[in-house]
Amino acid sequence: FLNALSNLIPKDELVGVIENITELQVAEFDNFVSLEANSVDGASDRNVKIEDLIKASVKLNADRVVVGEIQAGAVMELMRVMNTGQARVLGTISANSTKEMFDQLEMMALQEMKSLPLDVIRRQIASAIDIVVFVSKLSDESRKVMEICEVLDYENGDIKLNVLYRL
């Protein structure tokens, strides 16, 4: 799905693709940078993290940042990039529902910034994300878009969503 979405990015934009292991097969762009963090097995003696690559893509003035899998250690940097408008971000998070995706983001952010109140983290997340597309793998191994939600705001302790589509 991320491959399909990335093919809709205007071809003249500078795109930074960030992954642990190169898997995405994005379309050809006039300006395209593929950045890969250390492999999961630690085979490299480099210490390159997804967070470092997000910072590097912003320094390159990327218009779009495509993150293969958003992981702990990179959430707050992504929120900073998205909330300051430095780049527009597409990414994936493993979760079983739209709500669980927000829970995952909160947990990862809390791991990074233990001193930040949950309320502040939720406000940052709600401010950074515009649209959530929940794709599920079904019992027949097919994948389907189950839900598309617009993130409206954060109020009274909750991130408010407008469901645009639900299967």
PDB file of C-alpha atoms in Angstrom:
ATOM      1  CA  PHE A   1       0.000   0.000   0.000  1.00  0.00           C
ATOM      2  CA  LEU A   2       2.872   2.358   0.812  1.00  0.00           C
ATOM      3  CA  ASN A   3       4.365   1.584  -2.609  1.00  0.00           C
ATOM      4  CA  ALA A   4       1.057   2.505  -4.247  1.00  0.00           C
ATOM      5  CA  LEU A   5       0.727   5.751  -2.272  1.00  0.00           C
ATOM      6  CA  SER A   6       4.293   6.775  -3.019  1.00  0.00           C
ATOM      7  CA  ASN A   7       3.575   6.451  -6.735  1.00  0.00           C
ATOM      8  CA  LEU A   8       1.097   9.331  -6.344  1.00  0.00           C
ATOM      9  CA  ILE A   9       3.786  11.748  -5.141  1.00  0.00           C
ATOM     10  CA  PRO A  10       4.534  14.393  -7.785  1.00  0.00           C
ATOM     11  CA  LYS A  11       7.647  13.320  -9.704  1.00  0.00           C
ATOM     12  CA  ASP A  12       9.398  16.667  -9.259  1.00  0.00           C
ATOM     13  CA  GLU A  13       9.474  16.464  -5.447  1.00  0.00           C
ATOM     14  CA  LEU A  14      12.582  15.423  -3.529  1.00  0.00           C
ATOM     15  CA  VAL A  15      11.697  12.145  -1.818  1.00  0.00           C
ATOM     16  CA  GLY A  16      13.660  10.520   0.982  1.00  0.00           C
ATOM     17  CA  VAL A  17      12.842   6.842   1.543  1.00  0.00           C
ATOM     18  CA  ILE A  18      13.955   5.527   4.936  1.00  0.00           C
ATOM     19  CA  GLU A  19      14.014   1.848   5.835  1.00  0.00           C
ATOM     20  CA  ASN A  20      15.811  -0.675   8.017  1.00  0.00           C
ATOM     21  CA  ILE A  21      16.046  -3.020   5.057  1.00  0.00           C
ATOM     22  CA  THR A  22      15.293  -1.782   1.553  1.00  0.00           C
ATOM     23  CA  GLU A  23      11.911  -3.231   0.607  1.00  0.00           C
ATOM     24  CA  LEU A  24       9.888  -0.403  -0.897  1.00  0.00           C
ATOM     25  CA  GLN A  25       9.783  -0.211  -4.661  1.00  0.00           C
ATOM     26  CA  VAL A  26       8.792   3.376  -5.187  1.00  0.00           C
ATOM     27  CA  ALA A  27       8.429   4.931  -8.609  1.00  0.00           C
ATOM     28  CA  GLU A  28      11.238   6.815 -10.265  1.00  0.00           C
ATOM     29  CA  PHE A  29      11.558  10.422  -9.152  1.00  0.00           C
ATOM     30  CA  ASP A  30      13.632  13.249 -10.535  1.00  0.00           C
ATOM     31  CA  ASN A  31      15.060  13.669  -7.028  1.00  0.00           C
ATOM     32  CA  PHE A  32      15.105  10.514  -4.931  1.00  0.00           C
ATOM     33  CA  VAL A  33      17.255   9.397  -1.995  1.00  0.00           C
ATOM     34  CA  SER A  34      17.070   5.942  -0.442  1.00  0.00           C
ATOM     35  CA  LEU A  35      18.469   5.762   3.090  1.00  0.00           C
ATOM     36  CA  GLU A  36      18.940   2.500   4.985  1.00  0.00           C
ATOM     37  CA  ALA A  37      19.553   2.113   8.715  1.00  0.00           C
ATOM     38  CA  ASN A  38      21.618  -0.665  10.242  1.00  0.00           C
ATOM     39  CA  SER A  39      20.372  -4.133   9.517  1.00  0.00           C
ATOM     40  CA  VAL A  40      18.372  -5.831  12.226  1.00  0.00           C
ATOM     41  CA  ASP A  41      21.025  -8.524  12.732  1.00  0.00           C
ATOM     42  CA  GLY A  42      23.647  -5.876  13.563  1.00  0.00           C
ATOM     43  CA  ALA A  43      25.954  -7.048  10.758  1.00  0.00           C
ATOM     44  CA  SER A  44      27.153  -3.499  10.234  1.00  0.00           C
ATOM     45  CA  ASP A  45      29.568  -1.703  12.524  1.00  0.00           C
ATOM     46  CA  ARG A  46      27.803   1.560  11.718  1.00  0.00           C
ATOM     47  CA  ASN A  47      25.359   3.006  14.190  1.00  0.00           C
ATOM     48  CA  VAL A  48      22.777   4.526  11.878  1.00  0.00           C
ATOM     49  CA  LYS A  49      19.259   4.771  13.239  1.00  0.00           C
ATOM     50  CA  ILE A  50      15.968   5.645  11.562  1.00  0.00           C
ATOM     51  CA  GLU A  51      15.917   8.866  13.629  1.00  0.00           C
ATOM     52  CA  ASP A  52      19.314   9.855  12.168  1.00  0.00           C
ATOM     53  CA  LEU A  53      18.041   9.222   8.658  1.00  0.00           C
ATOM     54  CA  ILE A  54      14.938  11.344   9.241  1.00  0.00           C
ATOM     55  CA  LYS A  55      17.187  14.217  10.313  1.00  0.00           C
ATOM     56  CA  ALA A  56      19.406  13.646   7.253  1.00  0.00           C
ATOM     57  CA  SER A  57      16.444  13.695   4.870  1.00  0.00           C
ATOM     58  CA  VAL A  58      15.280  17.002   6.358  1.00  0.00           C
ATOM     59  CA  LYS A  59      18.781  18.436   5.922  1.00  0.00           C
ATOM     60  CA  LEU A  60      18.549  17.411   2.274  1.00  0.00           C
ATOM     61  CA  ASN A  61      15.329  19.482   2.099  1.00  0.00           C
ATOM     62  CA  ALA A  62      13.202  16.479   1.180  1.00  0.00           C
ATOM     63  CA  ASP A  63       9.642  17.428   0.293  1.00  0.00           C
ATOM     64  CA  ARG A  64       8.437  13.965   1.299  1.00  0.00           C
ATOM     65  CA  VAL A  65       9.797  11.407   3.712  1.00  0.00           C
ATOM     66  CA  VAL A  66       8.609   7.830   3.282  1.00  0.00           C
ATOM     67  CA  VAL A  67       9.332   5.647   6.324  1.00  0.00           C
ATOM     68  CA  GLY A  68       8.970   1.919   5.740  1.00  0.00           C
ATOM     69  CA  GLU A  69       8.203   1.128   9.389  1.00  0.00           C
ATOM     70  CA  ILE A  70       7.945   3.770  12.110  1.00  0.00           C
ATOM     71  CA  GLN A  71       9.703   2.461  15.202  1.00  0.00           C
ATOM     72  CA  ALA A  72      10.584   3.521  18.728  1.00  0.00           C
ATOM     73  CA  GLY A  73      13.394   6.023  18.699  1.00  0.00           C
ATOM     74  CA  ALA A  74      12.051   7.893  15.680  1.00  0.00           C
ATOM     75  CA  VAL A  75       8.537   8.909  16.717  1.00  0.00           C
ATOM     76  CA  MET A  76       9.318  12.243  18.357  1.00  0.00           C
ATOM     77  CA  GLU A  77      11.641  13.264  15.518  1.00  0.00           C
ATOM     78  CA  LEU A  78       8.892  12.414  13.016  1.00  0.00           C
ATOM     79  CA  MET A  79       6.367  14.417  15.055  1.00  0.00           C
ATOM     80  CA  ARG A  80       8.773  17.374  15.049  1.00  0.00           C
ATOM     81  CA  VAL A  81       9.259  17.164  11.279  1.00  0.00           C
ATOM     82  CA  MET A  82       5.520  16.858  10.615  1.00  0.00           C
ATOM     83  CA  ASN A  83       4.490  19.572  13.086  1.00  0.00           C
ATOM     84  CA  THR A  84       7.017  22.082  11.750  1.00  0.00           C
ATOM     85  CA  GLY A  85       6.067  21.426   8.131  1.00  0.00           C
ATOM     86  CA  GLN A  86       9.628  20.566   7.142  1.00  0.00           C
ATOM     87  CA  ALA A  87       8.422  17.585   5.099  1.00  0.00           C
ATOM     88  CA  ARG A  88       5.288  15.592   4.486  1.00  0.00           C
ATOM     89  CA  VAL A  89       5.549  12.049   5.809  1.00  0.00           C
ATOM     90  CA  LEU A  90       4.154   8.698   4.719  1.00  0.00           C
ATOM     91  CA  GLY A  91       4.830   5.719   6.933  1.00  0.00           C
ATOM     92  CA  THR A  92       3.598   2.452   8.339  1.00  0.00           C
ATOM     93  CA  ILE A  93       3.085   1.141  11.857  1.00  0.00           C
ATOM     94  CA  SER A  94       2.158  -2.426  12.731  1.00  0.00           C
ATOM     95  CA  ALA A  95      -1.155  -2.416  14.609  1.00  0.00           C
ATOM     96  CA  ASN A  96      -4.471  -4.264  14.703  1.00  0.00           C
ATOM     97  CA  SER A  97      -6.702  -1.181  14.422  1.00  0.00           C
ATOM     98  CA  THR A  98      -6.637   2.572  13.997  1.00  0.00           C
ATOM     99  CA  LYS A  99      -6.969   3.033  17.760  1.00  0.00           C
ATOM    100  CA  GLU A 100      -4.132   0.599  18.417  1.00  0.00           C
ATOM    101  CA  MET A 101      -1.954   2.538  15.968  1.00  0.00           C
ATOM    102  CA  PHE A 102      -2.354   5.628  18.149  1.00  0.00           C
ATOM    103  CA  ASP A 103      -1.614   3.516  21.245  1.00  0.00           C
ATOM    104  CA  GLN A 104       1.562   2.210  19.562  1.00  0.00           C
ATOM    105  CA  LEU A 105       2.686   5.747  18.716  1.00  0.00           C
ATOM    106  CA  GLU A 106       2.039   6.877  22.297  1.00  0.00           C
ATOM    107  CA  MET A 107       4.002   3.963  23.761  1.00  0.00           C
ATOM    108  CA  MET A 108       6.950   4.544  21.442  1.00  0.00           C
ATOM    109  CA  ALA A 109       6.935   8.281  22.180  1.00  0.00           C
ATOM    110  CA  LEU A 110       6.812   7.599  25.934  1.00  0.00           C
ATOM    111  CA  GLN A 111       9.821   5.286  25.591  1.00  0.00           C
ATOM    112  CA  GLU A 112      11.724   8.153  23.986  1.00  0.00           C
ATOM    113  CA  MET A 113      10.506  10.995  26.204  1.00  0.00           C
ATOM    114  CA  LYS A 114       9.624   9.527  29.600  1.00  0.00           C
ATOM    115  CA  SER A 115       9.409  12.976  31.161  1.00  0.00           C
ATOM    116  CA  LEU A 116       6.760  14.281  28.747  1.00  0.00           C
ATOM    117  CA  PRO A 117       3.168  14.077  29.970  1.00  0.00           C
ATOM    118  CA  LEU A 118       0.930  11.791  27.903  1.00  0.00           C
ATOM    119  CA  ASP A 119      -1.313  14.771  27.189  1.00  0.00           C
ATOM    120  CA  VAL A 120       1.557  16.578  25.426  1.00  0.00           C
ATOM    121  CA  ILE A 121       2.431  13.493  23.386  1.00  0.00           C
ATOM    122  CA  ARG A 122      -1.185  13.017  22.309  1.00  0.00           C
ATOM    123  CA  ARG A 123      -1.406  16.662  21.261  1.00  0.00           C
ATOM    124  CA  GLN A 124       1.763  16.295  19.181  1.00  0.00           C
ATOM    125  CA  ILE A 125       0.430  13.146  17.495  1.00  0.00           C
ATOM    126  CA  ALA A 126      -2.979  14.696  16.757  1.00  0.00           C
ATOM    127  CA  SER A 127      -1.341  17.807  15.354  1.00  0.00           C
ATOM    128  CA  ALA A 128       1.107  15.858  13.167  1.00  0.00           C
ATOM    129  CA  ILE A 129      -1.187  13.309  11.522  1.00  0.00           C
ATOM    130  CA  ASP A 130      -3.855  14.218   8.991  1.00  0.00           C
ATOM    131  CA  ILE A 131      -5.057  10.859   7.680  1.00  0.00           C
ATOM    132  CA  VAL A 132      -4.819   7.252   8.888  1.00  0.00           C
ATOM    133  CA  VAL A 133      -5.413   4.376   6.484  1.00  0.00           C
ATOM    134  CA  PHE A 134      -5.845   1.050   8.257  1.00  0.00           C
ATOM    135  CA  VAL A 135      -5.000  -1.953   6.085  1.00  0.00           C
ATOM    136  CA  SER A 136      -5.621  -5.449   7.415  1.00  0.00           C
ATOM    137  CA  LYS A 137      -4.326  -8.819   6.323  1.00  0.00           C
ATOM    138  CA  LEU A 138      -7.312 -11.155   6.039  1.00  0.00           C
ATOM    139  CA  SER A 139      -7.533 -14.893   6.639  1.00  0.00           C
ATOM    140  CA  ASP A 140      -7.188 -15.571   2.885  1.00  0.00           C
ATOM    141  CA  GLU A 141      -3.840 -13.652   2.992  1.00  0.00           C
ATOM    142  CA  SER A 142      -5.268 -10.736   1.000  1.00  0.00           C
ATOM    143  CA  ARG A 143      -4.928  -7.185   2.285  1.00  0.00           C
ATOM    144  CA  LYS A 144      -7.805  -4.727   2.330  1.00  0.00           C
ATOM    145  CA  VAL A 145      -8.315  -1.138   3.374  1.00  0.00           C
ATOM    146  CA  MET A 146     -10.579  -1.472   6.400  1.00  0.00           C
ATOM    147  CA  GLU A 147     -10.777   2.152   7.508  1.00  0.00           C
ATOM    148  CA  ILE A 148      -9.729   5.650   6.522  1.00  0.00           C
ATOM    149  CA  CYS A 149      -9.892   8.307   9.240  1.00  0.00           C
ATOM    150  CA  GLU A 150      -9.250  12.016   9.258  1.00  0.00           C
ATOM    151  CA  VAL A 151      -7.557  13.250  12.432  1.00  0.00           C
ATOM    152  CA  LEU A 152      -9.540  16.253  13.627  1.00  0.00           C
ATOM    153  CA  ASP A 153      -8.130  17.411  16.939  1.00  0.00           C
ATOM    154  CA  TYR A 154      -7.189  16.488  20.461  1.00  0.00           C
ATOM    155  CA  GLU A 155      -9.658  17.349  23.206  1.00  0.00           C
ATOM    156  CA  ASN A 156     -10.691  16.030  26.608  1.00  0.00           C
ATOM    157  CA  GLY A 157      -7.929  13.417  26.584  1.00  0.00           C
ATOM    158  CA  ASP A 158      -8.861  11.901  23.220  1.00  0.00           C
ATOM    159  CA  ILE A 159      -7.690  12.197  19.651  1.00  0.00           C
ATOM    160  CA  LYS A 160     -10.850  12.953  17.693  1.00  0.00           C
ATOM    161  CA  LEU A 161     -11.329  11.148  14.371  1.00  0.00           C
ATOM    162  CA  ASN A 162     -13.734  11.516  11.491  1.00  0.00           C
ATOM    163  CA  VAL A 163     -14.269   8.134   9.827  1.00  0.00           C
ATOM    164  CA  LEU A 164     -14.235   8.723   6.062  1.00  0.00           C
ATOM    165  CA  TYR A 165     -14.495   5.057   5.095  1.00  0.00           C
ATOM    166  CA  ARG A 166     -15.094   1.791   6.934  1.00  0.00           C
ATOM    167  CA  LEU A 167     -15.454  -1.649   5.391  1.00  0.00           C
TER     168      LEU A 167
END
